[in-house]
Amino acid sequence: MSRLFVGNFSFEQAQDAGFSPSRSIARFETELACIWLAMTRTDDEILCAFPLPEDYLSAMQSLGCSLPKMISPDSLSESQATEIVPWGWTPAVRKLAQRLNIALQAPPQDVVWQVNSRIFSHEISTELQCALPGEAIVTTLPKLMPVIQKNYQQSGGWILKPNLGQAGRGQLRGNSPFLSEAQFGTVLHMLSRSKAVVVEPLLRRHFEVGCQWEITPPDESGHSQINLLGMTRLLTDEQGRYQGNSLIGVEISEPARENILNTQRAAIERIAATGYFGPVGIDAMLYWNEGHLEVRPIQDINARWTMGRMTLEWARRLGALERETNGPPGGWFHSDQPPSPDAIPLSPVIIDQTPVRCRTWWATATPVE
């Protein structure tokens, strides 16, 4: 069974009416298309706007990757795929499957948008009694200011997030009881786009982890199985922007681990009850509060493929998980330069005569944050 992998990494933005990927987004998705090599077979296909260099493909083959066929948007008529695997389900992906006569096995689109919203995540966290003090959904500007001021008074700062997460992109942070003029305009845009924003207290982060789950399609009785695939350490910068995932440094106390996994499993059960199935990544945080280390078991829910999931896939492809008992297995990193001297490049240097800006690496000895 041939699979067509579609790297629609701007998945969240596709909910906007009339969304059309810009040139920069199209380039970004082209550069990241190679990450699917972590799990492809020789009979698979990857949708990619430009061909990947032959020397790069040879290097990936020497690392144990099976090389699929690269399909450009102009050559989709040549596709032999019988299954489509997108980063996240969108109306455009569904139309593509219809165009290629590929039978869909996908959750309803309204359910996909629902379970990827921060409103849904907040509702689950509230139901499971793990929402942060001061965390709130806000739908209007007048209601926003008191929430910001409350979080400032309680924790000295706040984070404002759009309803649909984008790996830390689009967030606002502040350490005052007011919005700046620039932030004011951004918030107005957020509210007009998604009708709601999430406000959270600014936490003193210790570190973050991402748990990768898989919900199987429902069987004839309507029952889905829930599988935990693994946990990685999530690496971000000071603004919460994604930098990579590491298999190093995810050692946490057993009570904290049980708290995270038990709470997330309960959340996954609620996600499955909506009718969603497929990959899900849920981030959690360990943070300091008045000298004590506390756990936030649900920070973000991403009902799609995630970079944490791809870290596990690359680890399996490269044999890192099997080597875990013989030394540090390292992790998967995004940077324009090698994160360490031992780093293995997993993306090309150049695509279509243009240097790749969003490069990925595997490094076995890179220290965590």
Short mmCIF file of C-alpha atoms in Angstrom, two decimals:
data_model
loop_
_atom_site.label_atom_id
_atom_site.label_comp_id
_atom_site.label_asym_id
_atom_site.label_seq_id
_atom_site.Cartn_x
_atom_site.Cartn_y
_atom_site.Cartn_z
CA MET A 1 0.00 0.00 0.00
CA SER A 2 1.62 3.20 -1.20
CA ARG A 3 1.28 6.27 0.99
CA LEU A 4 1.44 9.92 -0.11
CA PHE A 5 2.95 12.07 2.65
CA VAL A 6 1.80 15.70 2.64
CA GLY A 7 3.76 18.15 4.76
CA ASN A 8 1.13 20.84 5.30
CA PHE A 9 3.04 22.28 8.24
CA SER A 10 0.91 25.44 8.16
CA PHE A 11 -1.97 23.21 9.23
CA GLU A 12 -3.39 25.52 11.91
CA GLN A 13 -3.59 28.52 9.58
CA ALA A 14 -5.75 26.57 7.15
CA GLN A 15 -8.77 27.18 9.35
CA ASP A 16 -8.78 30.82 8.26
CA ALA A 17 -11.29 31.44 5.49
CA GLY A 18 -9.51 32.11 2.21
CA PHE A 19 -6.11 30.98 3.53
CA SER A 20 -3.54 30.66 0.76
CA PRO A 21 0.06 29.75 1.65
CA SER A 22 2.52 32.56 1.00
CA ARG A 23 5.81 31.97 -0.83
CA SER A 24 7.63 31.84 2.51
CA ILE A 25 5.23 29.21 3.86
CA ALA A 26 5.50 27.19 0.65
CA ARG A 27 9.28 27.31 0.93
CA PHE A 28 9.14 26.35 4.62
CA GLU A 29 6.97 23.33 3.79
CA THR A 30 9.32 22.35 0.97
CA GLU A 31 12.33 22.44 3.27
CA LEU A 32 10.62 20.31 5.90
CA ALA A 33 9.22 17.74 3.46
CA CYS A 34 12.35 15.63 3.94
CA ILE A 35 11.47 14.87 7.57
CA TRP A 36 9.06 12.18 6.30
CA LEU A 37 12.12 10.11 5.34
CA ALA A 38 12.12 8.99 8.98
CA MET A 39 9.26 6.62 8.19
CA THR A 40 8.85 6.17 4.44
CA ARG A 41 9.14 2.95 2.43
CA THR A 42 10.38 2.62 -1.14
CA ASP A 43 6.80 2.39 -2.46
CA ASP A 44 5.75 5.62 -0.71
CA GLU A 45 5.59 9.15 -2.10
CA ILE A 46 6.38 12.58 -0.65
CA LEU A 47 4.72 15.71 -1.98
CA CYS A 48 7.53 18.23 -2.47
CA ALA A 49 7.56 21.34 -4.64
CA PHE A 50 11.19 20.80 -5.71
CA PRO A 51 13.31 17.65 -6.09
CA LEU A 52 15.73 16.82 -3.29
CA PRO A 53 19.42 16.71 -4.30
CA GLU A 54 20.79 13.32 -5.31
CA ASP A 55 23.80 13.58 -2.99
CA TYR A 56 21.45 14.26 -0.08
CA LEU A 57 19.25 11.27 -0.94
CA SER A 58 22.35 9.05 -1.18
CA ALA A 59 23.45 10.23 2.26
CA MET A 60 20.00 9.48 3.69
CA GLN A 61 20.05 6.02 2.12
CA SER A 62 23.40 5.34 3.79
CA LEU A 63 21.71 6.17 7.13
CA GLY A 64 19.11 3.48 6.51
CA CYS A 65 16.34 5.55 4.94
CA SER A 66 14.20 3.94 2.29
CA LEU A 67 13.87 6.39 -0.57
CA PRO A 68 10.33 7.09 -1.74
CA LYS A 69 9.25 8.78 -4.95
CA MET A 70 9.22 12.58 -4.82
CA ILE A 71 5.99 14.01 -6.28
CA SER A 72 5.72 17.68 -7.25
CA PRO A 73 2.37 19.50 -7.29
CA ASP A 74 2.56 19.50 -11.10
CA SER A 75 3.09 15.73 -11.30
CA LEU A 76 0.38 14.60 -8.88
CA SER A 77 -1.36 12.82 -11.77
CA GLU A 78 1.50 10.30 -11.62
CA SER A 79 0.77 9.36 -8.02
CA GLN A 80 0.07 5.71 -7.34
CA ALA A 81 -0.80 6.27 -3.69
CA THR A 82 -3.70 4.46 -2.07
CA GLU A 83 -3.44 6.33 1.24
CA ILE A 84 -2.75 9.93 2.13
CA VAL A 85 -0.83 10.94 5.28
CA PRO A 86 -0.98 14.68 6.02
CA TRP A 87 0.70 16.55 8.86
CA GLY A 88 -2.83 17.56 9.83
CA TRP A 89 -6.25 17.13 8.26
CA THR A 90 -7.55 20.18 6.37
CA PRO A 91 -10.19 20.76 3.70
CA ALA A 92 -7.41 21.14 1.11
CA VAL A 93 -5.99 17.71 1.97
CA ARG A 94 -9.45 16.17 1.68
CA LYS A 95 -9.88 17.75 -1.76
CA LEU A 96 -6.49 16.38 -2.78
CA ALA A 97 -7.51 12.88 -1.74
CA GLN A 98 -10.72 13.23 -3.71
CA ARG A 99 -8.80 14.45 -6.76
CA LEU A 100 -6.51 11.40 -6.57
CA ASN A 101 -9.40 8.99 -5.88
CA ILE A 102 -7.89 8.02 -2.54
CA ALA A 103 -10.40 6.67 -0.05
CA LEU A 104 -10.30 8.71 3.14
CA GLN A 105 -10.04 7.29 6.61
CA ALA A 106 -10.05 10.52 8.58
CA PRO A 107 -11.93 12.11 11.48
CA PRO A 108 -14.53 14.78 10.64
CA GLN A 109 -12.98 18.17 9.89
CA ASP A 110 -15.01 20.01 12.52
CA VAL A 111 -13.74 17.54 15.11
CA VAL A 112 -10.15 18.12 13.96
CA TRP A 113 -10.51 21.87 14.47
CA GLN A 114 -12.26 21.35 17.81
CA VAL A 115 -9.63 19.13 19.42
CA ASN A 116 -6.76 21.32 18.19
CA SER A 117 -8.19 24.46 19.78
CA ARG A 118 -6.87 25.86 23.03
CA ILE A 119 -10.48 26.38 24.10
CA PHE A 120 -10.88 22.59 24.02
CA SER A 121 -7.59 22.10 25.87
CA HIS A 122 -8.64 24.58 28.54
CA GLU A 123 -12.01 22.85 28.95
CA ILE A 124 -10.32 19.47 29.41
CA SER A 125 -7.78 20.92 31.87
CA THR A 126 -10.60 22.49 33.87
CA GLU A 127 -12.57 19.24 33.87
CA LEU A 128 -9.48 17.28 35.00
CA GLN A 129 -8.68 19.94 37.62
CA CYS A 130 -5.25 20.78 36.25
CA ALA A 131 -5.87 24.26 34.79
CA LEU A 132 -3.48 26.91 36.12
CA PRO A 133 -4.68 29.59 38.56
CA GLY A 134 -5.43 32.61 36.40
CA GLU A 135 -5.68 30.62 33.15
CA ALA A 136 -8.70 31.83 31.17
CA ILE A 137 -10.39 31.97 27.78
CA VAL A 138 -11.10 35.55 26.73
CA THR A 139 -13.37 36.58 23.85
CA THR A 140 -13.38 40.39 24.05
CA LEU A 141 -10.81 43.10 24.72
CA PRO A 142 -12.65 44.59 27.75
CA LYS A 143 -12.63 41.16 29.41
CA LEU A 144 -8.94 40.69 28.61
CA MET A 145 -7.44 43.50 30.65
CA PRO A 146 -8.66 42.30 34.10
CA VAL A 147 -7.33 38.80 33.33
CA ILE A 148 -3.93 40.18 32.33
CA GLN A 149 -3.79 42.31 35.47
CA LYS A 150 -4.75 39.36 37.66
CA ASN A 151 -2.00 37.18 36.20
CA TYR A 152 0.51 40.00 36.58
CA GLN A 153 -0.38 40.39 40.24
CA GLN A 154 -0.21 36.63 40.89
CA SER A 155 2.89 35.66 38.95
CA GLY A 156 4.55 38.85 37.71
CA GLY A 157 3.81 38.12 34.07
CA TRP A 158 1.46 36.58 31.55
CA ILE A 159 1.37 34.72 28.23
CA LEU A 160 -1.33 35.31 25.65
CA LYS A 161 -1.85 32.55 23.08
CA PRO A 162 -4.02 32.28 19.96
CA ASN A 163 -6.81 29.74 19.97
CA LEU A 164 -4.98 27.52 17.50
CA GLY A 165 -1.39 26.72 18.49
CA GLN A 166 1.52 27.08 16.08
CA ALA A 167 4.54 25.60 17.91
CA GLY A 168 4.92 28.71 20.05
CA ARG A 169 4.47 31.14 17.16
CA GLY A 170 2.05 34.02 17.60
CA GLN A 171 2.32 34.18 21.38
CA LEU A 172 2.58 37.40 23.34
CA ARG A 173 4.36 37.76 26.67
CA GLY A 174 4.36 40.57 29.15
CA ASN A 175 5.61 41.52 32.60
CA SER A 176 3.38 44.53 33.15
CA PRO A 177 -0.35 44.92 33.85
CA PHE A 178 -0.93 46.51 30.44
CA LEU A 179 -0.61 45.74 26.74
CA SER A 180 1.87 47.72 24.68
CA GLU A 181 0.59 49.56 21.62
CA ALA A 182 2.02 46.86 19.32
CA GLN A 183 0.54 44.08 21.45
CA PHE A 184 -2.84 45.80 21.44
CA GLY A 185 -3.01 45.59 17.64
CA THR A 186 -1.89 41.96 17.64
CA VAL A 187 -4.58 41.00 20.14
CA LEU A 188 -7.27 42.67 18.04
CA HIS A 189 -6.10 40.60 15.07
CA MET A 190 -6.13 37.40 17.15
CA LEU A 191 -9.67 38.03 18.37
CA SER A 192 -10.94 38.82 14.90
CA ARG A 193 -9.29 35.69 13.52
CA SER A 194 -10.16 33.05 16.10
CA LYS A 195 -12.79 34.76 18.30
CA ALA A 196 -10.87 33.88 21.46
CA VAL A 197 -7.44 33.94 23.08
CA VAL A 198 -6.01 32.08 26.06
CA VAL A 199 -4.27 33.92 28.89
CA GLU A 200 -1.94 32.03 31.22
CA PRO A 201 0.38 33.02 34.07
CA LEU A 202 4.06 33.26 33.18
CA LEU A 203 5.65 30.24 34.81
CA ARG A 204 9.24 29.73 35.92
CA ARG A 205 9.98 26.78 33.66
CA HIS A 206 12.15 23.88 34.77
CA PHE A 207 11.68 21.88 31.59
CA GLU A 208 9.00 20.65 29.22
CA VAL A 209 8.19 17.21 27.87
CA GLY A 210 6.04 16.03 25.00
CA CYS A 211 4.13 12.76 25.14
CA GLN A 212 3.21 11.12 21.85
CA TRP A 213 -0.05 9.19 21.62
CA GLU A 214 -1.89 7.35 18.87
CA ILE A 215 -5.65 6.78 18.76
CA THR A 216 -6.57 3.93 16.45
CA PRO A 217 -9.56 4.23 14.08
CA PRO A 218 -12.72 2.94 15.76
CA ASP A 219 -13.56 -0.72 15.19
CA GLU A 220 -16.99 -2.05 14.23
CA SER A 221 -18.23 -1.49 17.77
CA GLY A 222 -16.97 2.09 17.73
CA HIS A 223 -14.08 1.41 20.13
CA SER A 224 -10.62 2.96 19.62
CA GLN A 225 -7.39 1.85 21.24
CA ILE A 226 -5.10 4.40 22.89
CA ASN A 227 -1.35 3.84 22.66
CA LEU A 228 1.47 5.78 24.32
CA LEU A 229 4.42 5.84 21.91
CA GLY A 230 6.99 7.69 23.96
CA MET A 231 8.11 10.85 25.74
CA THR A 232 10.72 13.40 24.67
CA ARG A 233 12.08 16.56 26.20
CA LEU A 234 10.82 19.66 24.41
CA LEU A 235 13.44 22.33 23.73
CA THR A 236 12.28 25.93 23.24
CA ASP A 237 13.81 29.38 23.46
CA GLU A 238 12.92 32.06 26.00
CA GLN A 239 9.92 33.09 23.88
CA GLY A 240 8.55 29.56 23.74
CA ARG A 241 9.56 28.97 20.11
CA TYR A 242 10.41 25.42 19.13
CA GLN A 243 14.08 24.38 18.84
CA GLY A 244 14.03 20.60 19.00
CA ASN A 245 13.29 17.45 20.98
CA SER A 246 15.73 15.40 22.98
CA LEU A 247 15.69 11.86 24.29
CA ILE A 248 18.21 13.08 26.88
CA GLY A 249 17.04 14.63 30.11
CA VAL A 250 13.50 13.26 30.38
CA GLU A 251 14.25 11.62 33.72
CA ILE A 252 11.60 12.87 36.11
CA SER A 253 10.33 11.62 39.44
CA GLU A 254 7.87 8.73 39.35
CA PRO A 255 5.04 10.76 40.96
CA ALA A 256 5.49 13.51 38.34
CA ARG A 257 5.57 10.97 35.52
CA GLU A 258 2.42 9.26 36.81
CA ASN A 259 0.69 12.62 37.14
CA ILE A 260 1.51 13.53 33.52
CA LEU A 261 0.67 10.17 31.96
CA ASN A 262 -2.50 9.49 33.96
CA THR A 263 -3.88 12.98 33.31
CA GLN A 264 -2.97 12.87 29.64
CA ARG A 265 -4.51 9.43 29.19
CA ALA A 266 -7.75 10.79 30.62
CA ALA A 267 -7.49 13.69 28.15
CA ILE A 268 -6.84 11.31 25.25
CA GLU A 269 -9.95 9.33 26.19
CA ARG A 270 -11.97 12.54 25.92
CA ILE A 271 -10.36 13.34 22.57
CA ALA A 272 -11.24 9.88 21.26
CA ALA A 273 -14.82 10.38 22.46
CA THR A 274 -15.19 13.34 20.08
CA GLY A 275 -14.59 11.03 17.10
CA TYR A 276 -10.97 12.01 16.49
CA PHE A 277 -8.40 9.33 15.73
CA GLY A 278 -4.78 9.48 14.63
CA PRO A 279 -1.61 10.99 16.13
CA VAL A 280 -1.79 13.29 19.16
CA GLY A 281 1.01 15.09 20.97
CA ILE A 282 0.44 16.61 24.41
CA ASP A 283 3.04 18.86 26.03
CA ALA A 284 3.56 19.12 29.76
CA MET A 285 5.74 21.35 31.94
CA LEU A 286 7.60 21.04 35.22
CA TYR A 287 7.92 24.50 36.80
CA TRP A 288 9.05 26.18 39.99
CA ASN A 289 6.53 27.75 42.34
CA GLU A 290 7.81 29.32 45.55
CA GLY A 291 10.76 26.94 45.64
CA HIS A 292 8.72 23.83 44.89
CA LEU A 293 8.72 21.87 41.66
CA GLU A 294 5.18 21.47 40.33
CA VAL A 295 3.66 19.72 37.32
CA ARG A 296 1.44 21.07 34.59
CA PRO A 297 0.35 17.81 32.93
CA ILE A 298 -1.49 19.43 30.00
CA GLN A 299 0.09 22.48 28.41
CA ASP A 300 -0.78 22.12 24.71
CA ILE A 301 -2.72 19.52 22.74
CA ASN A 302 -1.83 18.92 19.09
CA ALA A 303 -4.11 16.44 17.33
CA ARG A 304 -1.81 15.95 14.34
CA TRP A 305 1.72 14.79 13.66
CA THR A 306 4.23 16.67 15.78
CA MET A 307 7.96 17.30 15.90
CA GLY A 308 8.10 15.18 19.04
CA ARG A 309 6.56 12.28 17.14
CA MET A 310 9.05 12.77 14.31
CA THR A 311 11.85 12.69 16.89
CA LEU A 312 10.71 9.20 17.91
CA GLU A 313 10.45 8.17 14.25
CA TRP A 314 13.97 9.40 13.50
CA ALA A 315 15.25 7.70 16.64
CA ARG A 316 13.83 4.40 15.43
CA ARG A 317 15.11 4.94 11.89
CA LEU A 318 18.61 5.70 13.14
CA GLY A 319 18.55 3.03 15.84
CA ALA A 320 18.92 5.52 18.68
CA LEU A 321 16.24 3.95 20.86
CA GLU A 322 17.95 0.56 20.65
CA ARG A 323 21.26 2.19 21.66
CA GLU A 324 19.78 3.93 24.68
CA THR A 325 21.32 1.49 27.16
CA ASN A 326 24.80 2.03 25.67
CA GLY A 327 24.93 5.80 25.93
CA PRO A 328 22.96 8.99 25.49
CA PRO A 329 20.66 8.67 22.47
CA GLY A 330 20.59 12.38 21.71
CA GLY A 331 17.82 14.13 19.86
CA TRP A 332 16.46 15.95 16.83
CA PHE A 333 17.27 19.63 16.46
CA HIS A 334 16.28 22.52 14.20
CA SER A 335 19.00 25.10 13.56
CA ASP A 336 20.87 26.66 10.68
CA GLN A 337 24.19 25.42 12.10
CA PRO A 338 25.16 22.01 13.57
CA PRO A 339 24.13 21.92 17.25
CA SER A 340 27.26 19.92 18.10
CA PRO A 341 30.38 18.53 16.37
CA ASP A 342 28.81 15.07 16.11
CA ALA A 343 25.56 16.30 14.52
CA ILE A 344 24.26 14.33 11.53
CA PRO A 345 22.49 16.50 8.90
CA LEU A 346 19.01 15.19 8.11
CA SER A 347 18.06 17.87 5.59
CA PRO A 348 19.73 19.16 2.41
CA VAL A 349 22.06 22.14 2.29
CA ILE A 350 20.43 23.47 -0.88
CA ILE A 351 17.03 22.95 -2.54
CA ASP A 352 16.30 24.47 -5.94
CA GLN A 353 19.60 26.39 -5.90
CA THR A 354 18.60 28.12 -2.66
CA PRO A 355 20.19 27.46 0.76
CA VAL A 356 17.91 25.63 3.19
CA ARG A 357 17.13 27.79 6.20
CA CYS A 358 15.11 25.30 8.26
CA ARG A 359 17.70 22.55 8.66
CA THR A 360 17.32 19.51 10.91
CA TRP A 361 20.00 17.43 12.64
CA TRP A 362 20.43 14.37 14.81
CA ALA A 363 23.00 14.83 17.56
CA THR A 364 23.91 12.11 20.03
CA ALA A 365 25.70 14.22 22.61
CA THR A 366 24.09 17.63 22.53
CA PRO A 367 23.38 18.97 26.04
CA VAL A 368 19.81 19.94 26.80
CA GLU A 369 18.77 23.41 27.99
#
